[in-house]
Amino acid sequence: MSKIKYYQKSLLETDWKSGISVFLVALPLCLGIALASGAPLFAGLLSGIVAGIVVSILSGSEISVSGPAAGLTVIVATAIKDLGSYPGFLVAVILAGLLQIALGYLKAGKFSSYFPESVIKGMLVAIGLVIILKQIPHALGDDQDYEGEFEFEQVADHQNTITELIRSFIDFNYGAVIISFSCLALLIFWDYAAKKNINFFKVFPSALAAVLLGVSINEIYAIAKPEYFLGNSPIHMVAMPIFNNFQEFKNVLIFPDFSFLSNPHIYTIAITLAIVASLESLLSLEAGDSIDPQKRISSSDKELVAQGVGNTIAGLLGGLPVTSVVVRTSANVYAGAKTRMSSMVHGILLLASVVFIPMLMNRIPLSALAAILLMVGYKLANPVVFKKVYKEGYDQYIPFAATIAIIIFKDLLFGIFIGTFIGLLFVVFTNFRSVISVIREGNNVLIKFNKDVSFLNKPRIKNILMSLKEGDEVLVDGTRANFIDHDIFTLLYTFKRSSKSKGIEMIFKKVNRKIQGDINHYQAETESSH
């Protein structure tokens, strides 16, 4: 089957449905991230469109979905403020994109392979938990914070995730609660019916059904229960910009001001954007591969080039920087996506919604979209994952748990690096323990070097030697060691020289010629000194 026919088949069978689901998730996130970044609302939508259509074509992954990322909001907001110009900031976005393209061609994408699987699993679970914690307020009608806000400490209102949750439960909106609970119940039932192979529920997108239900309930409020009608306050609704004619659309477009190329600060911002956006994209790529039902391995270098092209075009057109995003990618996978056509559909729908139906989109309550995101969050943070990782051992579970905690209470990249560092400590510890094995049978003791021995193994060898008893016959077997550090020679030979007085017999077996030579040399020097 040719690639074109493969994509056509996938599009007609599943990807159109998952594309709709991702579009419904991405729409409020694009708007919310633009708002948080201090950029025009349309800039977020524009980036979503570019990412959905352009990056999807070039991507190294079949299921990754890109767009404006919450992880860049602080960097973007600070950069715009420092430069005092959004057109100037766009120049930094273009430069960042060119840097990413260069990184892709330099094969820098391989860096993502160094993150442990336990940390990637922890990242997915943590993002699922953050989605749940951040969407509960929207489900309860507390829409004071923008969609896509994932930080624990909320600078805008001096709240944090926990205090915001408490506030939401104390002062909730009855109309929003009814909508979110109804949509959530529908989604749960829809998944159950689809698993029972009831054809309609397998064919029709559950996310679209939930949105239609949410819109319908809110419209009924307008007639039968006006005090519950969420449209009375725009804060509870999707808020897409509306263009009455082509001139208004042209007026909202912002283009880069290349005179800022003479500003040295531009290059610092561009490098920062390129590094952070690349890291987030590579991590999202690894996360996507780990939940891909087909277990495909994506090209990280190709993804960096795709992200670079996307950021270059987004900057030229006036959009925010883009990355591959775990939330959108997860929503894509759980909606049944098979190929990149799903992400393209989501980009085309974003474009169509801006051009043709912005007023209809603005009738969608955020509480209905919160229900969709809560389902995505639950699937990412399913309790089964905790049990599975726990059974794999503490060396997997501790980095996993640390990654989750730090991402929830700090941020994504910090959590990833700390989790990876903890995982590395376990690797080093395990490696140390496996270098030397000790077998005792009565007074016969075998000290076996299973691999190369460095000075870092000196404390363990000291402990082993100190544990030897009078009458022990000790064989030190260095057969498997290609390298034994000089400090270890010294330690072993010094102990051997004094071992007879302690009633301990020590023999070296099949040591490397260089090792034997060093010992003989050391022995000769020692004897001559006496």
Coordinates of C-alpha atoms in Angstrom, one line a residue:
M1 CA 0.0 0.0 0.0
S2 CA 1.4 3.4 -1.0
K3 CA 1.9 6.1 1.7
I4 CA -0.9 8.2 0.3
K5 CA -3.4 5.4 0.3
Y6 CA -2.3 4.5 3.8
Y7 CA -2.9 8.0 5.1
Q8 CA -6.2 8.2 3.2
K9 CA -7.4 5.0 4.8
S10 CA -6.3 6.1 8.3
L11 CA -8.0 9.4 7.8
L12 CA -11.3 7.9 6.8
E13 CA -11.3 5.2 9.5
T14 CA -10.1 7.0 12.6
D15 CA -8.0 10.1 12.3
W16 CA -10.9 12.5 11.4
K17 CA -12.5 11.6 14.8
S18 CA -9.3 12.0 16.8
G19 CA -8.6 15.2 14.9
I20 CA -11.9 16.7 16.2
S21 CA -11.1 15.6 19.8
V22 CA -7.6 17.2 19.6
F23 CA -9.1 20.4 18.1
L24 CA -11.6 20.7 21.0
V25 CA -8.7 20.3 23.5
A26 CA -6.3 22.6 21.7
L27 CA -8.8 25.5 21.1
P28 CA -9.0 26.8 24.6
L29 CA -5.3 26.0 25.3
C30 CA -4.2 28.1 22.3
L31 CA -6.3 31.1 23.5
G32 CA -5.3 30.6 27.2
I33 CA -1.6 30.4 26.5
A34 CA -1.7 33.5 24.3
L35 CA -3.5 35.4 27.1
A36 CA -1.0 34.2 29.7
S37 CA 1.9 35.2 27.4
G38 CA 0.7 38.7 27.0
A39 CA 0.4 38.2 23.3
P40 CA -2.7 38.8 21.0
L41 CA -5.3 36.0 21.3
F42 CA -5.0 35.4 17.6
A43 CA -1.3 34.6 18.0
G44 CA -2.1 31.5 19.9
L45 CA -4.6 30.3 17.3
L46 CA -2.2 31.1 14.5
S47 CA 0.5 29.0 16.1
G48 CA -1.9 26.1 16.6
I49 CA -2.8 26.3 12.9
V50 CA 0.8 26.4 11.8
A51 CA 1.8 23.5 14.1
G52 CA -1.2 21.4 13.1
I53 CA -0.7 21.8 9.3
V54 CA 3.0 22.4 8.8
V55 CA 4.7 20.7 11.7
S56 CA 2.5 17.6 11.3
I57 CA 3.7 17.1 7.7
L58 CA 7.4 17.3 8.6
S59 CA 7.2 15.7 12.1
G60 CA 9.3 12.7 13.0
S61 CA 6.3 11.2 14.8
E62 CA 2.9 9.9 13.5
I63 CA 1.0 10.8 16.6
S64 CA 2.8 13.9 18.1
V65 CA 0.7 17.1 18.2
S66 CA 2.3 20.5 18.4
G67 CA 1.1 24.0 19.4
P68 CA 1.8 26.9 21.7
A69 CA 3.1 25.4 25.0
A70 CA 2.3 26.3 28.5
G71 CA 5.9 25.7 29.5
L72 CA 7.1 28.7 27.4
T73 CA 4.5 31.2 28.8
V74 CA 6.8 32.7 31.4
I75 CA 9.8 33.0 29.0
V76 CA 7.5 34.5 26.3
A77 CA 5.8 37.0 28.7
T78 CA 9.2 38.1 30.1
A79 CA 10.7 38.5 26.7
I80 CA 7.9 40.6 25.3
K81 CA 8.0 42.8 28.4
D82 CA 11.8 43.2 28.3
L83 CA 11.8 44.0 24.6
G84 CA 8.8 46.2 24.8
S85 CA 7.6 45.0 21.4
Y86 CA 5.8 42.0 20.2
P87 CA 7.0 42.4 16.6
G88 CA 10.6 42.4 18.1
F89 CA 9.9 39.2 20.0
L90 CA 8.8 37.6 16.7
V91 CA 12.3 38.0 15.4
A92 CA 13.5 35.9 18.4
V93 CA 11.0 33.2 17.5
I94 CA 12.3 33.1 13.9
L95 CA 15.9 32.8 15.1
A96 CA 15.0 30.1 17.6
G97 CA 13.4 28.2 14.7
L98 CA 16.5 28.4 12.6
L99 CA 18.6 27.2 15.6
Q100 CA 16.3 24.2 16.0
I101 CA 16.7 23.4 12.3
A102 CA 20.4 23.5 12.7
L103 CA 20.2 21.3 15.9
G104 CA 18.2 18.8 13.9
Y105 CA 20.7 18.5 11.1
L106 CA 23.5 18.2 13.7
K107 CA 21.7 15.1 15.1
A108 CA 21.1 16.7 18.5
G109 CA 17.8 14.9 18.9
K110 CA 19.6 11.8 20.2
F111 CA 19.8 13.6 23.6
S112 CA 16.2 12.6 24.3
S113 CA 17.2 8.9 24.5
Y114 CA 19.1 9.6 27.7
F115 CA 16.0 10.1 29.8
P116 CA 15.1 6.9 31.7
E117 CA 11.7 5.2 31.0
S118 CA 10.7 5.6 34.7
V119 CA 11.1 9.4 34.4
I120 CA 9.1 9.5 31.1
K121 CA 6.3 7.5 32.8
G122 CA 6.5 9.8 35.8
M123 CA 6.2 12.8 33.4
L124 CA 3.0 11.4 31.8
V125 CA 1.4 10.6 35.2
A126 CA 2.4 14.0 36.5
I127 CA 0.9 15.8 33.6
G128 CA -2.3 13.8 34.0
L129 CA -2.5 14.8 37.6
V130 CA -1.8 18.4 36.8
I131 CA -4.5 18.4 34.1
I132 CA -7.0 17.0 36.7
L133 CA -6.0 19.5 39.4
K134 CA -6.1 22.4 37.0
Q135 CA -9.4 21.4 35.3
I136 CA -11.4 20.8 38.4
P137 CA -11.8 24.6 39.0
H138 CA -13.0 25.0 35.4
A139 CA -15.4 22.1 35.8
L140 CA -16.8 23.9 38.9
G141 CA -17.1 27.2 37.1
D142 CA -14.1 28.9 38.5
D143 CA -12.6 30.3 35.3
Q144 CA -10.4 33.1 36.8
D145 CA -7.3 31.4 35.6
Y146 CA -6.6 30.8 31.9
E147 CA -6.8 27.4 30.2
G148 CA -3.4 25.9 29.8
E149 CA -2.0 27.4 33.1
F150 CA 0.0 24.5 34.6
E151 CA 2.3 26.2 37.1
F152 CA 1.8 25.4 40.8
E153 CA 2.4 29.0 41.9
Q154 CA 0.0 31.3 40.1
V155 CA 1.7 34.7 39.8
A156 CA -1.4 36.5 38.4
D157 CA -3.7 36.0 41.4
H158 CA -1.1 35.0 44.1
Q159 CA -2.8 31.6 44.5
N160 CA -1.4 28.1 44.0
T161 CA -3.0 24.9 42.7
I162 CA -4.2 23.8 46.2
T163 CA -5.6 27.2 47.3
E164 CA -7.3 27.5 43.9
L165 CA -9.0 24.1 44.4
I166 CA -10.2 25.1 47.8
R167 CA -11.6 28.4 46.5
S168 CA -13.3 26.6 43.7
F169 CA -15.1 24.1 46.0
I170 CA -16.2 26.9 48.3
D171 CA -17.6 29.1 45.6
F172 CA -18.7 27.0 42.7
N173 CA -21.1 27.7 39.8
Y174 CA -24.2 25.4 39.8
G175 CA -24.7 25.8 36.0
A176 CA -21.1 24.8 35.2
V177 CA -21.1 21.9 37.6
I178 CA -24.2 20.4 36.0
I179 CA -22.6 20.8 32.5
S180 CA -19.2 19.3 33.5
F181 CA -20.7 16.4 35.4
S182 CA -23.2 15.6 32.6
C183 CA -20.4 15.7 30.0
L184 CA -18.1 13.6 32.1
A185 CA -20.8 11.0 32.6
L186 CA -21.5 11.0 28.9
L187 CA -17.8 10.5 28.1
I188 CA -17.5 7.6 30.6
F189 CA -20.6 5.9 29.1
W190 CA -19.4 6.5 25.6
D191 CA -16.0 4.8 26.3
Y192 CA -17.9 1.9 27.9
A193 CA -20.2 1.5 24.9
A194 CA -17.3 1.8 22.4
K195 CA -15.5 -1.0 24.2
K196 CA -18.6 -3.1 23.9
N197 CA -18.3 -2.7 20.1
I198 CA -21.5 -0.7 19.7
N199 CA -20.9 0.7 16.3
F200 CA -22.3 4.2 16.7
F201 CA -20.2 4.9 19.8
K202 CA -17.1 3.7 18.0
V203 CA -17.7 5.9 14.9
F204 CA -18.9 9.2 16.5
P205 CA -16.3 11.2 18.4
S206 CA -17.1 11.2 22.1
A207 CA -15.5 14.7 22.7
L208 CA -17.8 16.2 20.1
A209 CA -20.8 14.5 21.7
A210 CA -19.7 16.0 25.0
V211 CA -19.4 19.5 23.6
L212 CA -22.8 19.3 21.9
L213 CA -24.3 18.2 25.2
G214 CA -22.6 21.1 27.0
V215 CA -23.7 23.7 24.5
S216 CA -27.3 22.3 24.5
I217 CA -27.6 22.4 28.3
N218 CA -26.3 25.9 28.4
E219 CA -28.8 27.0 25.7
I220 CA -31.6 25.4 27.7
Y221 CA -30.4 27.5 30.7
A222 CA -30.8 30.6 28.6
I223 CA -34.5 29.8 28.2
A224 CA -35.5 27.9 31.3
K225 CA -32.9 28.9 34.0
P226 CA -31.3 32.2 33.1
E227 CA -29.5 32.5 36.4
Y228 CA -27.5 29.4 35.4
F229 CA -26.7 30.6 31.8
L230 CA -22.9 30.7 31.5
G231 CA -23.1 33.1 28.6
N232 CA -24.0 35.9 31.0
S233 CA -20.3 36.1 31.8
P234 CA -17.8 35.7 28.9
I235 CA -15.2 34.3 31.3
H236 CA -17.0 31.0 31.4
M237 CA -17.0 30.6 27.6
V238 CA -14.6 30.0 24.7
A239 CA -13.5 33.5 23.6
M240 CA -12.3 33.4 20.0
P241 CA -11.6 36.7 18.2
I242 CA -14.3 37.5 15.6
F243 CA -13.6 39.1 12.2
N244 CA -16.5 40.7 10.4
N245 CA -14.5 41.2 7.2
F246 CA -11.2 40.5 5.5
Q247 CA -9.8 43.9 6.4
E248 CA -10.3 43.2 10.2
F249 CA -8.5 39.9 9.7
K250 CA -5.6 41.7 8.0
N251 CA -5.4 44.3 10.7
V252 CA -4.9 41.7 13.4
L253 CA -1.9 40.2 11.7
I254 CA 1.4 41.2 13.2
F255 CA 4.7 40.9 11.4
P256 CA 8.3 40.8 12.8
D257 CA 10.4 43.9 13.1
F258 CA 13.8 42.9 11.8
S259 CA 15.4 46.1 13.1
F260 CA 15.6 44.3 16.4
L261 CA 18.4 42.2 14.9
S262 CA 20.7 44.9 16.2
N263 CA 19.5 44.3 19.8
P264 CA 21.9 41.8 21.4
H265 CA 19.1 40.7 23.8
I266 CA 17.2 39.1 20.9
Y267 CA 19.9 36.4 20.5
T268 CA 19.8 35.5 24.2
I269 CA 16.0 35.1 24.0
A270 CA 16.3 33.1 20.8
I271 CA 18.8 30.6 22.3
T272 CA 16.6 30.2 25.4
L273 CA 13.5 29.6 23.3
A274 CA 15.4 27.1 21.1
I275 CA 16.8 25.1 24.0
V276 CA 13.6 25.0 26.1
A277 CA 11.3 24.4 23.1
S278 CA 13.6 21.6 21.8
L279 CA 13.7 19.9 25.2
E280 CA 9.9 20.0 25.6
S281 CA 9.4 18.7 22.1
L282 CA 11.9 15.8 22.6
L283 CA 10.3 14.9 25.9
S284 CA 6.9 15.0 24.4
L285 CA 8.1 12.8 21.6
E286 CA 9.5 10.2 24.0
A287 CA 6.2 10.3 26.0
G288 CA 4.2 9.9 22.8
D289 CA 6.2 6.9 21.8
S290 CA 5.7 5.3 25.2
I291 CA 1.9 5.4 24.9
D292 CA 1.7 4.8 21.1
P293 CA -0.4 1.5 20.7
Q294 CA 1.7 0.6 17.7
K295 CA 5.0 1.2 19.6
R296 CA 6.7 3.1 16.8
I297 CA 10.0 4.9 17.3
S298 CA 10.0 8.5 16.2
S299 CA 12.9 10.4 14.7
S300 CA 14.0 13.0 17.2
D301 CA 16.3 14.7 14.7
K302 CA 13.5 15.0 12.1
E303 CA 11.2 16.4 14.9
L304 CA 13.7 19.1 15.7
V305 CA 13.8 20.2 12.1
A306 CA 9.9 20.1 11.9
Q307 CA 9.7 22.2 15.1
G308 CA 12.3 24.6 13.7
V309 CA 10.4 25.1 10.5
G310 CA 7.1 25.6 12.4
N311 CA 8.7 28.2 14.7
T312 CA 10.2 30.0 11.7
I313 CA 6.9 30.2 9.9
A314 CA 5.0 31.1 13.1
G315 CA 7.4 33.9 13.8
L316 CA 7.0 35.3 10.3
L317 CA 3.2 35.3 10.5
G318 CA 3.0 36.7 14.0
G319 CA 2.4 33.5 16.1
L320 CA 3.8 32.3 19.4
P321 CA 6.6 29.7 19.5
V322 CA 5.4 26.1 19.2
T323 CA 6.6 22.8 20.7
S324 CA 5.3 19.2 20.6
V325 CA 2.9 19.1 23.6
V326 CA 2.2 16.1 25.8
V327 CA -1.4 17.1 26.6
R328 CA -2.4 17.3 22.9
T329 CA -0.4 14.3 22.0
S330 CA -2.0 12.2 24.8
A331 CA -5.5 13.4 23.8
N332 CA -4.6 12.4 20.2
V333 CA -3.5 8.9 21.2
Y334 CA -6.5 8.2 23.6
A335 CA -8.9 9.5 20.9
G336 CA -7.6 6.6 18.6
A337 CA -5.2 8.5 16.3
K338 CA -3.2 6.3 13.9
T339 CA -1.2 8.7 11.8
R340 CA -0.2 12.4 11.4
M341 CA -3.5 13.0 9.6
S342 CA -5.2 13.5 12.9
S343 CA -2.9 16.4 13.8
M344 CA -3.5 17.9 10.4
V345 CA -7.2 17.7 10.8
H346 CA -6.9 19.5 14.1
G347 CA -4.9 22.3 12.4
I348 CA -7.4 22.6 9.6
L349 CA -10.3 22.7 12.0
L350 CA -8.6 25.5 14.0
L351 CA -8.2 27.5 10.7
A352 CA -11.9 26.8 9.7
S353 CA -13.2 27.8 13.1
V354 CA -11.3 31.1 13.0
V355 CA -12.5 31.9 9.4
F356 CA -16.1 30.5 9.3
I357 CA -17.6 29.8 12.7
P358 CA -16.0 31.8 15.5
M359 CA -19.4 32.9 16.9
L360 CA -20.5 29.2 17.1
M361 CA -17.3 28.3 18.9
N362 CA -17.9 31.0 21.4
R363 CA -21.0 29.2 22.6
I364 CA -18.9 26.4 24.0
P365 CA -18.7 26.5 27.9
L366 CA -15.3 25.9 29.3
S367 CA -16.8 23.5 31.8
A368 CA -17.7 21.1 28.9
L369 CA -14.1 21.2 27.6
A370 CA -12.9 20.7 31.2
A371 CA -14.8 17.3 31.2
I372 CA -12.8 16.2 28.1
L373 CA -9.5 17.2 29.6
L374 CA -10.4 15.5 32.9
M375 CA -10.8 12.2 31.0
V376 CA -7.4 12.7 29.3
G377 CA -5.9 13.4 32.7
Y378 CA -7.4 10.3 34.2
K379 CA -6.1 8.1 31.4
L380 CA -2.6 9.5 31.8
A381 CA -2.6 9.1 35.6
N382 CA -4.4 5.8 35.7
P383 CA -3.7 4.0 39.1
V384 CA -2.7 0.9 37.1
V385 CA 0.5 2.8 36.1
F386 CA 1.5 3.3 39.8
K387 CA 1.0 -0.4 40.5
K388 CA 3.0 -1.5 37.5
V389 CA 6.0 0.8 38.2
Y390 CA 5.9 -0.1 41.9
K391 CA 6.3 -3.8 41.0
E392 CA 9.3 -3.0 38.9
G393 CA 11.3 -2.2 42.0
Y394 CA 12.4 0.8 44.1
D395 CA 15.1 1.8 41.5
Q396 CA 12.2 2.5 39.1
Y397 CA 9.6 3.7 41.5
I398 CA 11.6 6.3 43.4
P399 CA 12.7 8.3 40.2
F400 CA 9.1 7.9 38.9
A401 CA 7.6 9.3 42.2
A402 CA 10.2 12.1 42.5
T403 CA 9.5 13.2 38.9
I404 CA 5.7 13.3 39.6
A405 CA 6.1 15.3 42.8
I406 CA 8.5 17.9 41.4
I407 CA 6.5 18.4 38.2
I408 CA 3.3 19.0 40.2
F409 CA 4.9 21.3 42.7
K410 CA 7.5 23.0 40.5
D411 CA 7.6 22.6 36.7
L412 CA 8.1 20.1 33.9
L413 CA 11.8 20.5 33.0
F414 CA 13.0 20.7 36.6
G415 CA 11.0 17.5 37.5
I416 CA 12.5 15.7 34.5
F417 CA 16.1 16.7 35.4
I418 CA 15.8 15.8 39.1
G419 CA 14.0 12.5 38.2
T420 CA 16.8 11.7 35.7
F421 CA 19.5 12.6 38.3
I422 CA 17.9 10.3 40.9
G423 CA 17.7 7.5 38.2
L424 CA 21.3 8.1 37.4
L425 CA 22.2 7.7 41.1
F426 CA 20.5 4.3 41.2
V427 CA 22.3 3.2 38.0
V428 CA 25.7 4.2 39.6
F429 CA 24.8 2.4 42.9
T430 CA 23.6 -0.7 41.1
N431 CA 26.7 -0.7 38.9
F432 CA 28.9 -0.5 42.0
R433 CA 27.1 -3.4 43.6
S434 CA 27.4 -5.5 40.5
V435 CA 31.1 -4.9 39.9
I436 CA 32.2 -7.2 42.7
S437 CA 30.6 -10.4 43.9
V438 CA 31.6 -12.3 47.0
I439 CA 30.9 -16.1 47.6
R440 CA 31.7 -17.7 50.9
E441 CA 31.7 -21.5 51.6
G442 CA 33.1 -22.1 55.0
N443 CA 36.6 -20.7 55.0
N444 CA 36.8 -20.6 51.2
V445 CA 36.1 -17.0 49.9
L446 CA 35.8 -16.0 46.2
I447 CA 36.1 -12.3 45.4
K448 CA 35.2 -12.0 41.8
F449 CA 35.5 -8.8 39.7
N450 CA 32.7 -9.0 37.2
K451 CA 33.8 -6.0 35.2
D452 CA 36.3 -3.2 35.2
V453 CA 37.2 -1.9 38.7
S454 CA 37.9 1.8 39.5
F455 CA 39.0 3.7 42.6
L456 CA 35.3 4.4 43.2
N457 CA 34.9 0.7 44.2
K458 CA 37.6 1.1 46.8
P459 CA 35.3 1.5 49.8
R460 CA 33.4 -1.7 49.0
I461 CA 36.6 -3.7 48.6
K462 CA 37.9 -2.3 51.9
N463 CA 34.7 -3.5 53.6
I464 CA 35.0 -7.0 52.0
L465 CA 38.7 -7.3 53.1
M466 CA 37.8 -6.1 56.6
S467 CA 35.1 -8.8 56.9
L468 CA 37.7 -11.6 56.2
K469 CA 38.4 -13.9 59.2
E470 CA 41.3 -15.9 60.4
G471 CA 41.7 -19.2 58.5
D472 CA 40.0 -17.8 55.4
E473 CA 41.5 -18.9 52.0
V474 CA 40.7 -16.1 49.6
L475 CA 40.8 -16.3 45.8
V476 CA 40.6 -12.9 43.9
D477 CA 39.5 -13.6 40.4
G478 CA 40.1 -10.8 37.9
T479 CA 39.3 -12.8 34.7
R480 CA 36.5 -10.5 33.6
A481 CA 38.2 -7.2 34.4
N482 CA 40.0 -5.6 31.5
F483 CA 41.0 -2.7 33.7
I484 CA 41.8 -2.6 37.4
D485 CA 42.7 0.7 38.9
H486 CA 46.2 1.2 40.5
D487 CA 44.5 2.1 43.8
I488 CA 42.9 -1.3 43.8
F489 CA 46.3 -3.0 43.1
T490 CA 47.8 -1.2 46.0
L491 CA 44.9 -2.1 48.4
L492 CA 44.9 -5.7 47.4
Y493 CA 48.6 -6.3 47.5
T494 CA 49.0 -4.4 50.8
F495 CA 46.4 -6.6 52.3
K496 CA 47.9 -9.7 50.9
R497 CA 51.3 -8.8 52.3
S498 CA 49.8 -8.5 55.8
S499 CA 47.2 -11.3 55.5
K500 CA 49.5 -14.2 56.5
S501 CA 50.1 -12.6 59.9
K502 CA 46.3 -12.6 60.3
G503 CA 46.0 -16.2 59.3
I504 CA 44.5 -15.4 55.9
E505 CA 45.7 -16.9 52.6
M506 CA 45.1 -14.8 49.5
I507 CA 45.7 -15.9 45.9
F508 CA 45.3 -13.9 42.7
K509 CA 43.9 -15.8 39.8
K510 CA 44.2 -15.0 36.0
V511 CA 45.0 -11.4 36.5
N512 CA 46.0 -9.3 33.5
R513 CA 49.7 -9.3 32.7
K514 CA 49.8 -5.5 33.4
I515 CA 48.1 -6.1 36.7
Q516 CA 50.6 -8.8 37.6
G517 CA 53.5 -6.6 36.5
D518 CA 52.3 -3.7 38.6
I519 CA 52.0 -6.0 41.6
N520 CA 55.4 -7.5 41.1
H521 CA 56.8 -4.0 40.7
Y522 CA 55.0 -2.9 43.9
Q523 CA 56.3 -6.1 45.7
A524 CA 59.9 -5.5 44.6
E525 CA 59.7 -1.8 45.7
T526 CA 58.3 -2.8 49.1
E527 CA 60.8 -5.6 49.7
S528 CA 63.7 -3.3 48.8
S529 CA 62.5 -0.7 51.2
H530 CA 62.8 -3.3 54.0

